[in-house]
């Protein structure tokens, strides 16, 4: 079998994991909570499998996962290296189909978190400006932001024309901490900023639990039902709240959240 450049990446992952204090390793496991299986093909057409168990202990080893993986990824040896070095983000890899996956994209998106936690992966940039530790909603916001980023200028104008609103989303997690984002879907180009933007008045403010925002994105509840049952507390132009369904649905379809690409 020909050489694989990614062997060095997995060796570095193991080295980094082994150097972690037990508390830090368990914190990473808690945040990721997934078992990954990688099917890699090199330039010679050879295939090699690695697995990363980041659900209980935090272990990386060659071969198939010892138990059913939560996510299986099929990609080239070169693309795995680019993911690890930060030349390629997970979101862009999935959008461009450079990574084919079997399983929920939500788990796959945590690859960047693994690499960055171990001193690899993309340098903090736009993603870190939106991300909050301890909030699953952060991953959803990142996907909406990535979706907005890959739109053409014409698509951005059409998207804004359909929405025409500025949202302030405030989400509370199980620890009682709050994360917030300002989603400007009123001006071109549409943008998402972390926190409440000074000088910008939201047309609609939404307060909800982290899990409830997740449920809205994953289609387990509609915005209208969330408002009626009190899961979402709203202030402002209530009709804009209904348009949240459209924002979520478009992002889901673009990112392929409800289907494997196999």
GROMACS .gro file of C-alpha atoms in nm:
model
  262
    1UNK     CA    1   0.000   0.000   0.000
    2UNK     CA    2   0.125   0.347  -0.089
    3UNK     CA    3   0.198   0.606   0.178
    4UNK     CA    4  -0.075   0.821   0.336
    5UNK     CA    5   0.003   1.179   0.438
    6UNK     CA    6  -0.282   1.165   0.691
    7UNK     CA    7  -0.097   0.904   0.901
    8UNK     CA    8   0.103   1.193   1.048
    9UNK     CA    9  -0.219   1.382   1.126
   10UNK     CA   10  -0.364   1.090   1.323
   11UNK     CA   11  -0.030   1.037   1.500
   12UNK     CA   12  -0.035   1.404   1.608
   13UNK     CA   13  -0.396   1.372   1.723
   14UNK     CA   14  -0.302   1.076   1.941
   15UNK     CA   15   0.000   1.256   2.080
   16UNK     CA   16  -0.206   1.561   2.165
   17UNK     CA   17  -0.484   1.356   2.327
   18UNK     CA   18  -0.235   1.161   2.535
   19UNK     CA   19  -0.079   1.485   2.663
   20UNK     CA   20  -0.416   1.619   2.782
   21UNK     CA   21  -0.493   1.614   3.155
   22UNK     CA   22  -0.785   1.380   3.222
   23UNK     CA   23  -1.020   1.672   3.293
   24UNK     CA   24  -0.945   1.841   2.958
   25UNK     CA   25  -0.985   1.517   2.766
   26UNK     CA   26  -1.323   1.455   2.927
   27UNK     CA   27  -1.432   1.811   2.846
   28UNK     CA   28  -1.350   1.753   2.479
   29UNK     CA   29  -1.536   1.421   2.487
   30UNK     CA   30  -1.835   1.596   2.643
   31UNK     CA   31  -1.841   1.864   2.373
   32UNK     CA   32  -1.794   1.631   2.076
   33UNK     CA   33  -1.982   1.321   2.195
   34UNK     CA   34  -1.929   1.121   1.878
   35UNK     CA   35  -1.750   0.826   1.718
   36UNK     CA   36  -1.594   0.900   1.378
   37UNK     CA   37  -1.480   0.659   1.109
   38UNK     CA   38  -1.264   0.793   0.825
   39UNK     CA   39  -1.233   0.616   0.487
   40UNK     CA   40  -0.937   0.778   0.311
   41UNK     CA   41  -0.821   0.735  -0.047
   42UNK     CA   42  -0.474   0.844  -0.153
   43UNK     CA   43  -0.345   0.948  -0.496
   44UNK     CA   44  -0.262   0.586  -0.583
   45UNK     CA   45  -0.622   0.479  -0.519
   46UNK     CA   46  -0.543   0.288  -0.200
   47UNK     CA   47  -0.795   0.308   0.086
   48UNK     CA   48  -0.716   0.327   0.456
   49UNK     CA   49  -0.951   0.347   0.755
   50UNK     CA   50  -0.902   0.530   1.084
   51UNK     CA   51  -1.141   0.590   1.370
   52UNK     CA   52  -1.169   0.851   1.643
   53UNK     CA   53  -1.369   0.756   1.952
   54UNK     CA   54  -1.452   1.092   2.108
   55UNK     CA   55  -1.758   0.979   2.297
   56UNK     CA   56  -1.625   0.803   2.607
   57UNK     CA   57  -1.245   0.808   2.634
   58UNK     CA   58  -1.097   1.009   2.346
   59UNK     CA   59  -0.894   0.761   2.141
   60UNK     CA   60  -0.765   0.759   1.782
   61UNK     CA   61  -0.663   0.431   1.618
   62UNK     CA   62  -0.623   0.269   1.275
   63UNK     CA   63  -0.900   0.047   1.139
   64UNK     CA   64  -1.281   0.054   1.167
   65UNK     CA   65  -1.450   0.190   1.478
   66UNK     CA   66  -1.484  -0.072   1.755
   67UNK     CA   67  -1.858   0.004   1.779
   68UNK     CA   68  -2.105   0.154   1.534
   69UNK     CA   69  -1.975   0.499   1.438
   70UNK     CA   70  -2.202   0.800   1.471
   71UNK     CA   71  -2.058   0.937   1.149
   72UNK     CA   72  -1.859   0.783   0.863
   73UNK     CA   73  -1.665   1.015   0.634
   74UNK     CA   74  -1.528   0.935   0.289
   75UNK     CA   75  -1.262   1.173   0.163
   76UNK     CA   76  -0.922   1.195   0.003
   77UNK     CA   77  -0.599   1.170   0.195
   78UNK     CA   78  -0.511   1.525   0.085
   79UNK     CA   79  -0.843   1.671   0.204
   80UNK     CA   80  -0.804   1.520   0.549
   81UNK     CA   81  -0.465   1.689   0.574
   82UNK     CA   82  -0.620   2.021   0.464
   83UNK     CA   83  -0.893   1.987   0.727
   84UNK     CA   84  -0.629   1.926   0.993
   85UNK     CA   85  -0.409   2.218   0.886
   86UNK     CA   86  -0.699   2.459   0.852
   87UNK     CA   87  -0.669   2.510   0.477
   88UNK     CA   88  -1.018   2.361   0.447
   89UNK     CA   89  -1.303   2.409   0.695
   90UNK     CA   90  -1.552   2.134   0.768
   91UNK     CA   91  -1.842   2.348   0.647
   92UNK     CA   92  -1.679   2.423   0.312
   93UNK     CA   93  -1.578   2.060   0.268
   94UNK     CA   94  -1.937   1.941   0.308
   95UNK     CA   95  -2.085   2.217   0.093
   96UNK     CA   96  -1.847   2.136  -0.192
   97UNK     CA   97  -1.896   1.758  -0.155
   98UNK     CA   98  -1.525   1.705  -0.096
   99UNK     CA   99  -1.637   1.500   0.202
  100UNK     CA  100  -1.907   1.238   0.154
  101UNK     CA  101  -2.069   1.130   0.475
  102UNK     CA  102  -2.301   0.875   0.626
  103UNK     CA  103  -2.470   1.004   0.938
  104UNK     CA  104  -2.575   1.340   1.082
  105UNK     CA  105  -2.386   1.642   0.954
  106UNK     CA  106  -2.421   1.801   1.298
  107UNK     CA  107  -2.172   1.546   1.436
  108UNK     CA  108  -1.940   1.581   1.137
  109UNK     CA  109  -1.925   1.958   1.186
  110UNK     CA  110  -1.747   1.902   1.517
  111UNK     CA  111  -1.432   1.796   1.332
  112UNK     CA  112  -1.310   2.156   1.337
  113UNK     CA  113  -1.363   2.160   1.714
  114UNK     CA  114  -1.152   1.844   1.755
  115UNK     CA  115  -0.866   1.973   1.542
  116UNK     CA  116  -0.867   2.319   1.700
  117UNK     CA  117  -0.879   2.180   2.055
  118UNK     CA  118  -0.569   1.977   1.980
  119UNK     CA  119  -0.373   2.268   1.836
  120UNK     CA  120  -0.457   2.192   1.474
  121UNK     CA  121  -0.734   2.291   1.234
  122UNK     CA  122  -0.845   2.637   1.123
  123UNK     CA  123  -0.715   2.936   1.314
  124UNK     CA  124  -0.976   3.129   1.511
  125UNK     CA  125  -1.151   3.367   1.274
  126UNK     CA  126  -1.510   3.427   1.172
  127UNK     CA  127  -1.622   3.103   1.333
  128UNK     CA  128  -1.476   3.198   1.673
  129UNK     CA  129  -1.659   3.530   1.644
  130UNK     CA  130  -1.990   3.341   1.643
  131UNK     CA  131  -1.916   3.038   1.860
  132UNK     CA  132  -2.010   2.998   2.228
  133UNK     CA  133  -1.877   2.709   2.436
  134UNK     CA  134  -2.149   2.485   2.576
  135UNK     CA  135  -2.416   2.573   2.319
  136UNK     CA  136  -2.529   2.329   2.051
  137UNK     CA  137  -2.698   2.627   1.885
  138UNK     CA  138  -2.352   2.761   1.799
  139UNK     CA  139  -2.313   2.490   1.537
  140UNK     CA  140  -2.646   2.581   1.382
  141UNK     CA  141  -2.560   2.951   1.370
  142UNK     CA  142  -2.227   2.865   1.206
  143UNK     CA  143  -2.412   2.669   0.937
  144UNK     CA  144  -2.655   2.952   0.867
  145UNK     CA  145  -2.358   3.192   0.844
  146UNK     CA  146  -2.176   2.956   0.607
  147UNK     CA  147  -2.489   2.925   0.395
  148UNK     CA  148  -2.513   3.304   0.369
  149UNK     CA  149  -2.144   3.318   0.281
  150UNK     CA  150  -2.173   3.084  -0.020
  151UNK     CA  151  -2.476   3.260  -0.168
  152UNK     CA  152  -2.433   3.454  -0.489
  153UNK     CA  153  -2.508   3.827  -0.482
  154UNK     CA  154  -2.840   3.760  -0.656
  155UNK     CA  155  -2.932   3.492  -0.402
  156UNK     CA  156  -2.849   3.727  -0.114
  157UNK     CA  157  -3.078   3.995  -0.254
  158UNK     CA  158  -3.358   3.742  -0.303
  159UNK     CA  159  -3.311   3.605   0.048
  160UNK     CA  160  -3.328   3.951   0.205
  161UNK     CA  161  -3.633   4.042  -0.005
  162UNK     CA  162  -3.818   3.740   0.135
  163UNK     CA  163  -3.721   3.800   0.498
  164UNK     CA  164  -3.676   4.175   0.560
  165UNK     CA  165  -3.608   4.163   0.930
  166UNK     CA  166  -3.341   4.190   1.198
  167UNK     CA  167  -3.352   3.917   1.462
  168UNK     CA  168  -3.196   3.911   1.807
  169UNK     CA  169  -3.176   3.546   1.915
  170UNK     CA  170  -3.106   3.484   2.286
  171UNK     CA  171  -3.052   3.123   2.387
  172UNK     CA  172  -3.010   2.978   2.736
  173UNK     CA  173  -2.833   2.646   2.800
  174UNK     CA  174  -2.876   2.392   3.079
  175UNK     CA  175  -2.617   2.572   3.294
  176UNK     CA  176  -2.822   2.891   3.284
  177UNK     CA  177  -2.574   3.074   3.059
  178UNK     CA  178  -2.696   3.285   2.769
  179UNK     CA  179  -2.569   3.315   2.411
  180UNK     CA  180  -2.701   3.573   2.168
  181UNK     CA  181  -2.672   3.658   1.802
  182UNK     CA  182  -2.797   3.942   1.582
  183UNK     CA  183  -2.918   3.814   1.246
  184UNK     CA  184  -2.955   4.099   0.997
  185UNK     CA  185  -3.177   3.963   0.723
  186UNK     CA  186  -3.295   4.313   0.630
  187UNK     CA  187  -2.990   4.454   0.456
  188UNK     CA  188  -2.771   4.324   0.173
  189UNK     CA  189  -2.556   4.132   0.235
  190UNK     CA  190  -2.735   3.944   0.516
  191UNK     CA  191  -2.508   3.894   0.818
  192UNK     CA  192  -2.489   3.730   1.160
  193UNK     CA  193  -2.302   3.890   1.449
  194UNK     CA  194  -2.230   3.760   1.797
  195UNK     CA  195  -2.427   3.937   2.070
  196UNK     CA  196  -2.649   4.241   2.040
  197UNK     CA  197  -2.502   4.487   1.793
  198UNK     CA  198  -2.480   4.839   1.932
  199UNK     CA  199  -2.695   5.085   1.741
  200UNK     CA  200  -2.894   4.813   1.565
  201UNK     CA  201  -3.257   4.777   1.671
  202UNK     CA  202  -3.395   4.425   1.623
  203UNK     CA  203  -3.737   4.390   1.462
  204UNK     CA  204  -3.789   4.070   1.658
  205UNK     CA  205  -3.627   3.940   1.977
  206UNK     CA  206  -3.653   3.568   2.047
  207UNK     CA  207  -3.571   3.409   2.384
  208UNK     CA  208  -3.556   3.030   2.406
  209UNK     CA  209  -3.366   2.731   2.540
  210UNK     CA  210  -3.069   2.589   2.352
  211UNK     CA  211  -3.255   2.262   2.295
  212UNK     CA  212  -3.565   2.439   2.163
  213UNK     CA  213  -3.362   2.634   1.908
  214UNK     CA  214  -3.207   2.304   1.802
  215UNK     CA  215  -3.552   2.148   1.769
  216UNK     CA  216  -3.665   2.433   1.545
  217UNK     CA  217  -3.365   2.389   1.319
  218UNK     CA  218  -3.403   2.012   1.300
  219UNK     CA  219  -3.772   2.042   1.211
  220UNK     CA  220  -3.902   1.889   1.535
  221UNK     CA  221  -4.115   2.195   1.600
  222UNK     CA  222  -4.237   2.484   1.385
  223UNK     CA  223  -4.179   2.846   1.481
  224UNK     CA  224  -4.555   2.902   1.509
  225UNK     CA  225  -4.598   2.609   1.747
  226UNK     CA  226  -4.295   2.719   1.950
  227UNK     CA  227  -4.451   3.064   1.996
  228UNK     CA  228  -4.796   2.930   2.081
  229UNK     CA  229  -4.664   2.685   2.342
  230UNK     CA  230  -4.435   2.940   2.504
  231UNK     CA  231  -4.112   2.761   2.412
  232UNK     CA  232  -4.013   3.081   2.231
  233UNK     CA  233  -4.073   3.414   2.402
  234UNK     CA  234  -4.093   3.689   2.143
  235UNK     CA  235  -4.098   4.068   2.137
  236UNK     CA  236  -4.159   4.268   1.823
  237UNK     CA  237  -4.289   4.183   1.475
  238UNK     CA  238  -4.434   3.838   1.539
  239UNK     CA  239  -4.479   3.761   1.168
  240UNK     CA  240  -4.102   3.768   1.129
  241UNK     CA  241  -4.091   3.476   1.371
  242UNK     CA  242  -4.279   3.259   1.126
  243UNK     CA  243  -4.013   3.335   0.864
  244UNK     CA  244  -3.757   3.161   1.087
  245UNK     CA  245  -3.896   2.835   0.950
  246UNK     CA  246  -3.795   2.939   0.598
  247UNK     CA  247  -3.445   3.040   0.707
  248UNK     CA  248  -3.394   2.706   0.882
  249UNK     CA  249  -3.540   2.502   0.596
  250UNK     CA  250  -3.324   2.667   0.331
  251UNK     CA  251  -3.012   2.608   0.539
  252UNK     CA  252  -3.108   2.245   0.602
  253UNK     CA  253  -3.156   2.181   0.232
  254UNK     CA  254  -2.830   2.350   0.136
  255UNK     CA  255  -2.624   2.177   0.403
  256UNK     CA  256  -2.796   1.837   0.372
  257UNK     CA  257  -2.881   1.801   0.742
  258UNK     CA  258  -3.156   1.544   0.695
  259UNK     CA  259  -2.989   1.314   0.448
  260UNK     CA  260  -2.664   1.132   0.406
  261UNK     CA  261  -2.474   1.204   0.087
  262UNK     CA  262  -2.450   0.830   0.019
   0.00000   0.00000   0.00000
